[in-house]
Amino acid sequence: MARLTTEKIKEELATKNFTLVDDTNYSTLNSPIIIQCEHGHKIEVSMNDFRRPSFTCPICDKSINFINPHIVPEKNGYRVIAFDQATEHFGLSI
């Protein structure tokens, strides 16, 4: 598959109301680009991640951004607790 042009990226972003801020590091679908949601939040994301049907602005959603996991919901938001049963050791993820 050929490299996407800046215009093609902009068209694809516009389908979900995002705009392109910077694509200087773009070379493949896994390369990071910086986009902006309709509320002005700037996000670094790859086109592969953006193309997922469930992709939304993580700041607007107040959900954890898996690209930058240090962005967490406000304290009055919901928390998800998961238990790891893959090993014999107890693991907890919040």
Short mmCIF file of N, CA, C and O in Angstrom, two decimals:
data_model
loop_
_atom_site.label_atom_id
_atom_site.label_comp_id
_atom_site.label_asym_id
_atom_site.label_seq_id
_atom_site.Cartn_x
_atom_site.Cartn_y
_atom_site.Cartn_z
N MET A 1 0.84 -1.18 0.00
CA MET A 1 0.00 0.00 0.00
C MET A 1 0.88 1.24 0.00
O MET A 1 1.88 1.31 0.70
N ALA A 2 0.50 2.23 -0.77
CA ALA A 2 1.28 3.45 -0.90
C ALA A 2 1.12 4.35 0.32
O ALA A 2 0.13 4.26 1.05
N ARG A 3 2.10 5.19 0.52
CA ARG A 3 2.09 6.15 1.62
C ARG A 3 0.93 7.12 1.40
O ARG A 3 0.69 7.58 0.29
N LEU A 4 0.21 7.45 2.45
CA LEU A 4 -0.90 8.39 2.36
C LEU A 4 -0.36 9.81 2.19
O LEU A 4 0.60 10.20 2.85
N THR A 5 -1.00 10.58 1.33
CA THR A 5 -0.62 11.98 1.18
C THR A 5 -1.24 12.78 2.33
O THR A 5 -2.18 12.33 2.99
N THR A 6 -0.73 13.97 2.51
CA THR A 6 -1.27 14.84 3.56
C THR A 6 -2.75 15.12 3.31
O THR A 6 -3.55 15.13 4.25
N GLU A 7 -3.12 15.30 2.06
CA GLU A 7 -4.53 15.56 1.73
C GLU A 7 -5.41 14.36 2.07
O GLU A 7 -6.52 14.52 2.59
N LYS A 8 -4.95 13.15 1.79
CA LYS A 8 -5.72 11.94 2.12
C LYS A 8 -5.88 11.80 3.64
O LYS A 8 -6.93 11.41 4.13
N ILE A 9 -4.81 12.11 4.38
CA ILE A 9 -4.88 12.05 5.85
C ILE A 9 -5.92 13.04 6.35
O ILE A 9 -6.76 12.72 7.18
N LYS A 10 -5.89 14.27 5.82
CA LYS A 10 -6.85 15.30 6.23
C LYS A 10 -8.28 14.88 5.94
O LYS A 10 -9.17 15.09 6.76
N GLU A 11 -8.50 14.27 4.77
CA GLU A 11 -9.84 13.81 4.41
C GLU A 11 -10.33 12.74 5.37
O GLU A 11 -11.47 12.76 5.82
N GLU A 12 -9.44 11.81 5.70
CA GLU A 12 -9.82 10.72 6.61
C GLU A 12 -10.09 11.25 8.02
O GLU A 12 -11.01 10.81 8.70
N LEU A 13 -9.28 12.20 8.48
CA LEU A 13 -9.48 12.79 9.80
C LEU A 13 -10.80 13.56 9.86
O LEU A 13 -11.49 13.54 10.88
N ALA A 14 -11.16 14.22 8.77
CA ALA A 14 -12.38 15.02 8.74
C ALA A 14 -13.64 14.17 8.91
O ALA A 14 -14.66 14.66 9.39
N THR A 15 -13.57 12.87 8.57
CA THR A 15 -14.75 12.02 8.72
C THR A 15 -15.16 11.85 10.17
O THR A 15 -16.31 11.54 10.46
N LYS A 16 -14.20 12.05 11.10
CA LYS A 16 -14.51 11.95 12.53
C LYS A 16 -14.34 13.29 13.24
O LYS A 16 -14.18 13.36 14.45
N ASN A 17 -14.34 14.38 12.48
CA ASN A 17 -14.23 15.76 13.01
C ASN A 17 -12.90 16.03 13.69
O ASN A 17 -12.86 16.72 14.71
N PHE A 18 -11.82 15.50 13.15
CA PHE A 18 -10.47 15.81 13.62
C PHE A 18 -9.74 16.58 12.54
O PHE A 18 -10.08 16.47 11.36
N THR A 19 -8.75 17.37 12.94
CA THR A 19 -7.92 18.08 11.97
C THR A 19 -6.46 17.71 12.19
O THR A 19 -6.06 17.36 13.30
N LEU A 20 -5.69 17.80 11.14
CA LEU A 20 -4.27 17.47 11.19
C LEU A 20 -3.49 18.67 11.70
O LEU A 20 -3.65 19.78 11.20
N VAL A 21 -2.63 18.45 12.70
CA VAL A 21 -1.77 19.50 13.23
C VAL A 21 -0.36 19.34 12.67
O VAL A 21 0.24 20.29 12.17
N ASP A 22 0.18 18.10 12.73
CA ASP A 22 1.56 17.87 12.28
C ASP A 22 1.72 16.44 11.80
O ASP A 22 1.37 15.50 12.51
N ASP A 23 2.23 16.30 10.59
CA ASP A 23 2.50 14.96 10.06
C ASP A 23 3.94 14.82 9.59
O ASP A 23 4.25 14.00 8.74
N THR A 24 4.86 15.60 10.16
CA THR A 24 6.26 15.56 9.74
C THR A 24 6.92 14.22 10.05
O THR A 24 7.85 13.82 9.35
N ASN A 25 6.48 13.50 11.07
CA ASN A 25 7.05 12.19 11.41
C ASN A 25 6.35 11.04 10.70
O ASN A 25 6.72 9.89 10.89
N TYR A 26 5.34 11.34 9.88
CA TYR A 26 4.58 10.28 9.21
C TYR A 26 5.40 9.63 8.10
O TYR A 26 5.94 10.31 7.23
N SER A 27 5.48 8.31 8.14
CA SER A 27 6.11 7.56 7.04
C SER A 27 5.32 6.28 6.75
O SER A 27 5.27 5.83 5.62
N THR A 28 4.72 5.70 7.79
CA THR A 28 3.89 4.50 7.62
C THR A 28 2.63 4.69 8.46
O THR A 28 2.50 5.66 9.20
N LEU A 29 1.71 3.72 8.38
CA LEU A 29 0.47 3.81 9.15
C LEU A 29 0.71 3.72 10.66
O LEU A 29 -0.13 4.11 11.45
N ASN A 30 1.88 3.23 11.06
CA ASN A 30 2.21 3.13 12.49
C ASN A 30 2.99 4.34 12.99
O ASN A 30 3.31 4.41 14.18
N SER A 31 3.32 5.27 12.12
CA SER A 31 4.06 6.47 12.51
C SER A 31 3.14 7.44 13.25
O SER A 31 1.97 7.56 12.92
N PRO A 32 3.69 8.19 14.20
CA PRO A 32 2.85 9.13 14.94
C PRO A 32 2.56 10.40 14.15
O PRO A 32 3.43 10.92 13.44
N ILE A 33 1.34 10.88 14.26
CA ILE A 33 0.95 12.19 13.76
C ILE A 33 0.24 12.90 14.90
O ILE A 33 -0.20 12.27 15.86
N ILE A 34 0.17 14.19 14.82
CA ILE A 34 -0.52 14.97 15.85
C ILE A 34 -1.80 15.51 15.23
O ILE A 34 -1.79 16.14 14.18
N ILE A 35 -2.91 15.21 15.91
CA ILE A 35 -4.21 15.64 15.43
C ILE A 35 -4.92 16.45 16.52
O ILE A 35 -4.49 16.45 17.67
N GLN A 36 -5.99 17.11 16.14
CA GLN A 36 -6.75 17.93 17.08
C GLN A 36 -8.22 17.61 16.93
O GLN A 36 -8.74 17.55 15.82
N CYS A 37 -8.89 17.41 18.07
CA CYS A 37 -10.33 17.14 18.04
C CYS A 37 -11.09 18.45 17.89
O CYS A 37 -10.50 19.53 17.93
N GLU A 38 -12.39 18.35 17.73
CA GLU A 38 -13.21 19.55 17.54
C GLU A 38 -13.25 20.46 18.76
O GLU A 38 -13.65 21.61 18.67
N HIS A 39 -12.80 19.94 19.92
CA HIS A 39 -12.76 20.75 21.15
C HIS A 39 -11.37 21.33 21.42
O HIS A 39 -11.15 21.92 22.47
N GLY A 40 -10.43 21.10 20.51
CA GLY A 40 -9.11 21.70 20.63
C GLY A 40 -8.05 20.84 21.32
O GLY A 40 -6.94 21.29 21.52
N HIS A 41 -8.39 19.61 21.69
CA HIS A 41 -7.42 18.73 22.34
C HIS A 41 -6.45 18.16 21.30
O HIS A 41 -6.88 17.64 20.29
N LYS A 42 -5.16 18.28 21.57
CA LYS A 42 -4.15 17.74 20.66
C LYS A 42 -3.73 16.36 21.13
O LYS A 42 -3.47 16.14 22.31
N ILE A 43 -3.65 15.43 20.18
CA ILE A 43 -3.39 14.02 20.49
C ILE A 43 -2.34 13.50 19.52
O ILE A 43 -2.39 13.80 18.33
N GLU A 44 -1.41 12.70 20.03
CA GLU A 44 -0.46 12.00 19.16
C GLU A 44 -0.98 10.59 18.95
O GLU A 44 -1.21 9.86 19.91
N VAL A 45 -1.16 10.20 17.69
CA VAL A 45 -1.77 8.92 17.36
C VAL A 45 -1.24 8.44 16.02
O VAL A 45 -0.76 9.24 15.22
N SER A 46 -1.31 7.14 15.79
CA SER A 46 -0.96 6.61 14.48
C SER A 46 -2.24 6.48 13.66
O SER A 46 -3.34 6.41 14.21
N MET A 47 -2.09 6.42 12.35
CA MET A 47 -3.27 6.25 11.50
C MET A 47 -3.92 4.89 11.74
O MET A 47 -5.13 4.76 11.65
N ASN A 48 -3.12 3.88 12.08
CA ASN A 48 -3.70 2.57 12.40
C ASN A 48 -4.64 2.67 13.58
O ASN A 48 -5.73 2.12 13.57
N ASP A 49 -4.22 3.37 14.63
CA ASP A 49 -5.08 3.53 15.80
C ASP A 49 -6.29 4.41 15.47
O ASP A 49 -7.40 4.15 15.93
N PHE A 50 -6.07 5.47 14.70
CA PHE A 50 -7.17 6.36 14.35
C PHE A 50 -8.24 5.64 13.54
O PHE A 50 -9.43 5.92 13.69
N ARG A 51 -7.85 4.70 12.71
CA ARG A 51 -8.79 3.99 11.84
C ARG A 51 -9.68 3.00 12.58
O ARG A 51 -10.65 2.50 12.03
N ARG A 52 -9.38 2.71 13.82
CA ARG A 52 -10.22 1.79 14.58
C ARG A 52 -11.60 2.42 14.75
O ARG A 52 -11.72 3.61 15.06
N PRO A 53 -12.66 1.64 14.58
CA PRO A 53 -14.01 2.20 14.70
C PRO A 53 -14.30 2.81 16.07
O PRO A 53 -15.10 3.73 16.19
N SER A 54 -13.64 2.33 17.10
CA SER A 54 -13.91 2.81 18.45
C SER A 54 -13.07 4.04 18.83
O SER A 54 -13.20 4.55 19.94
N PHE A 55 -12.24 4.56 17.92
CA PHE A 55 -11.37 5.68 18.27
C PHE A 55 -12.17 6.95 18.50
O PHE A 55 -12.99 7.36 17.68
N THR A 56 -11.93 7.58 19.64
CA THR A 56 -12.48 8.89 19.96
C THR A 56 -11.39 9.67 20.67
O THR A 56 -10.36 9.11 21.05
N CYS A 57 -11.60 10.93 20.90
CA CYS A 57 -10.63 11.74 21.64
C CYS A 57 -10.58 11.24 23.08
O CYS A 57 -11.59 11.25 23.78
N PRO A 58 -9.41 10.79 23.54
CA PRO A 58 -9.34 10.26 24.90
C PRO A 58 -9.54 11.32 25.97
O PRO A 58 -9.97 11.01 27.08
N ILE A 59 -9.26 12.57 25.65
CA ILE A 59 -9.45 13.64 26.64
C ILE A 59 -10.94 13.97 26.76
O ILE A 59 -11.46 14.13 27.86
N CYS A 60 -11.63 14.02 25.62
CA CYS A 60 -13.08 14.26 25.65
C CYS A 60 -13.80 13.10 26.32
O CYS A 60 -14.76 13.28 27.06
N ASP A 61 -13.33 11.88 26.07
CA ASP A 61 -13.93 10.68 26.65
C ASP A 61 -13.59 10.51 28.12
O ASP A 61 -14.22 9.74 28.82
N LYS A 62 -12.55 11.22 28.56
CA LYS A 62 -12.01 11.05 29.92
C LYS A 62 -11.66 9.60 30.20
O LYS A 62 -11.82 9.08 31.28
N SER A 63 -11.19 8.92 29.15
CA SER A 63 -10.75 7.54 29.30
C SER A 63 -9.23 7.52 29.22
O SER A 63 -8.60 8.50 28.86
N ILE A 64 -8.66 6.40 29.57
CA ILE A 64 -7.21 6.27 29.55
C ILE A 64 -6.74 6.24 28.11
O ILE A 64 -7.25 5.51 27.29
N ASN A 65 -5.73 7.05 27.82
CA ASN A 65 -5.11 7.08 26.50
C ASN A 65 -4.00 6.05 26.50
O ASN A 65 -3.01 6.20 27.20
N PHE A 66 -4.15 5.00 25.73
CA PHE A 66 -3.17 3.92 25.76
C PHE A 66 -1.88 4.28 25.06
O PHE A 66 -0.89 3.61 25.21
N ILE A 67 -1.88 5.36 24.27
CA ILE A 67 -0.64 5.83 23.68
C ILE A 67 0.16 6.58 24.74
O ILE A 67 1.36 6.47 24.83
N ASN A 68 -0.51 7.33 25.57
CA ASN A 68 0.12 8.04 26.68
C ASN A 68 -0.66 7.69 27.94
O ASN A 68 -1.58 8.40 28.32
N PRO A 69 -0.33 6.58 28.61
CA PRO A 69 -1.13 6.11 29.73
C PRO A 69 -1.11 7.01 30.97
O PRO A 69 -1.78 6.75 31.94
N HIS A 70 -0.36 8.09 30.92
CA HIS A 70 -0.30 8.99 32.08
C HIS A 70 -1.48 9.94 32.12
O HIS A 70 -1.68 10.64 33.09
N ILE A 71 -2.28 9.96 31.04
CA ILE A 71 -3.50 10.76 31.04
C ILE A 71 -4.59 9.88 31.62
O ILE A 71 -4.97 8.88 31.05
N VAL A 72 -5.08 10.23 32.80
CA VAL A 72 -6.10 9.43 33.48
C VAL A 72 -7.35 10.27 33.71
O VAL A 72 -7.29 11.49 33.68
N PRO A 73 -8.47 9.64 33.96
CA PRO A 73 -9.70 10.39 34.22
C PRO A 73 -9.59 11.23 35.49
O PRO A 73 -8.76 10.97 36.36
N GLU A 74 -10.46 12.23 35.59
CA GLU A 74 -10.51 13.03 36.81
C GLU A 74 -10.92 12.14 37.97
O GLU A 74 -11.50 11.08 37.79
N LYS A 75 -10.66 12.60 39.20
CA LYS A 75 -10.97 11.78 40.37
C LYS A 75 -12.45 11.46 40.51
O LYS A 75 -12.81 10.45 41.06
N ASN A 76 -13.33 12.33 40.00
CA ASN A 76 -14.75 12.05 40.13
C ASN A 76 -15.26 11.14 39.01
O ASN A 76 -16.43 10.85 38.94
N GLY A 77 -14.35 10.66 38.14
CA GLY A 77 -14.73 9.76 37.06
C GLY A 77 -14.74 8.32 37.52
O GLY A 77 -14.50 8.00 38.69
N TYR A 78 -15.05 7.42 36.63
CA TYR A 78 -15.08 6.01 36.94
C TYR A 78 -13.69 5.41 36.86
O TYR A 78 -12.85 5.85 36.11
N ARG A 79 -13.45 4.37 37.61
CA ARG A 79 -12.20 3.61 37.57
C ARG A 79 -12.54 2.16 37.23
O ARG A 79 -13.58 1.64 37.62
N VAL A 80 -11.67 1.53 36.50
CA VAL A 80 -11.85 0.13 36.13
C VAL A 80 -10.79 -0.68 36.85
O VAL A 80 -9.61 -0.36 36.82
N ILE A 81 -11.21 -1.72 37.53
CA ILE A 81 -10.29 -2.59 38.24
C ILE A 81 -10.32 -3.95 37.55
O ILE A 81 -11.38 -4.51 37.32
N ALA A 82 -9.13 -4.45 37.21
CA ALA A 82 -9.04 -5.74 36.53
C ALA A 82 -8.07 -6.64 37.29
O ALA A 82 -7.06 -6.17 37.81
N PHE A 83 -8.39 -7.90 37.37
CA PHE A 83 -7.52 -8.87 38.02
C PHE A 83 -6.83 -9.72 36.97
O PHE A 83 -7.46 -10.16 36.00
N ASP A 84 -5.55 -9.96 37.16
CA ASP A 84 -4.77 -10.76 36.23
C ASP A 84 -4.73 -12.20 36.73
O ASP A 84 -4.19 -12.48 37.78
N GLN A 85 -5.32 -13.10 35.97
CA GLN A 85 -5.32 -14.51 36.35
C GLN A 85 -4.43 -15.33 35.43
O GLN A 85 -4.50 -16.54 35.40
N ALA A 86 -3.58 -14.68 34.67
CA ALA A 86 -2.73 -15.38 33.71
C ALA A 86 -1.60 -16.15 34.39
O ALA A 86 -1.09 -17.11 33.85
N THR A 87 -1.22 -15.72 35.57
CA THR A 87 -0.14 -16.39 36.29
C THR A 87 -0.63 -16.78 37.66
O THR A 87 -1.76 -16.50 38.05
N GLU A 88 0.23 -17.43 38.42
CA GLU A 88 -0.13 -17.80 39.78
C GLU A 88 0.05 -16.64 40.75
O GLU A 88 -0.27 -16.76 41.92
N HIS A 89 0.58 -15.54 40.26
CA HIS A 89 0.80 -14.36 41.10
C HIS A 89 -0.42 -13.43 40.98
O HIS A 89 -1.04 -13.34 39.94
N PHE A 90 -0.71 -12.75 42.07
CA PHE A 90 -1.82 -11.82 42.07
C PHE A 90 -1.42 -10.54 41.37
O PHE A 90 -0.36 -9.97 41.65
N GLY A 91 -2.21 -10.08 40.42
CA GLY A 91 -1.95 -8.83 39.72
C GLY A 91 -3.19 -7.97 39.74
O GLY A 91 -4.30 -8.48 39.66
N LEU A 92 -3.01 -6.67 39.86
CA LEU A 92 -4.13 -5.75 39.91
C LEU A 92 -3.84 -4.58 39.03
O LEU A 92 -2.73 -4.05 39.03
N SER A 93 -4.81 -4.16 38.24
CA SER A 93 -4.65 -3.03 37.34
C SER A 93 -5.79 -2.08 37.58
O SER A 93 -6.96 -2.47 37.57
N ILE A 94 -5.45 -0.82 37.82
CA ILE A 94 -6.50 0.22 38.02
C ILE A 94 -6.35 1.26 36.94
O ILE A 94 -5.31 1.73 36.66
#
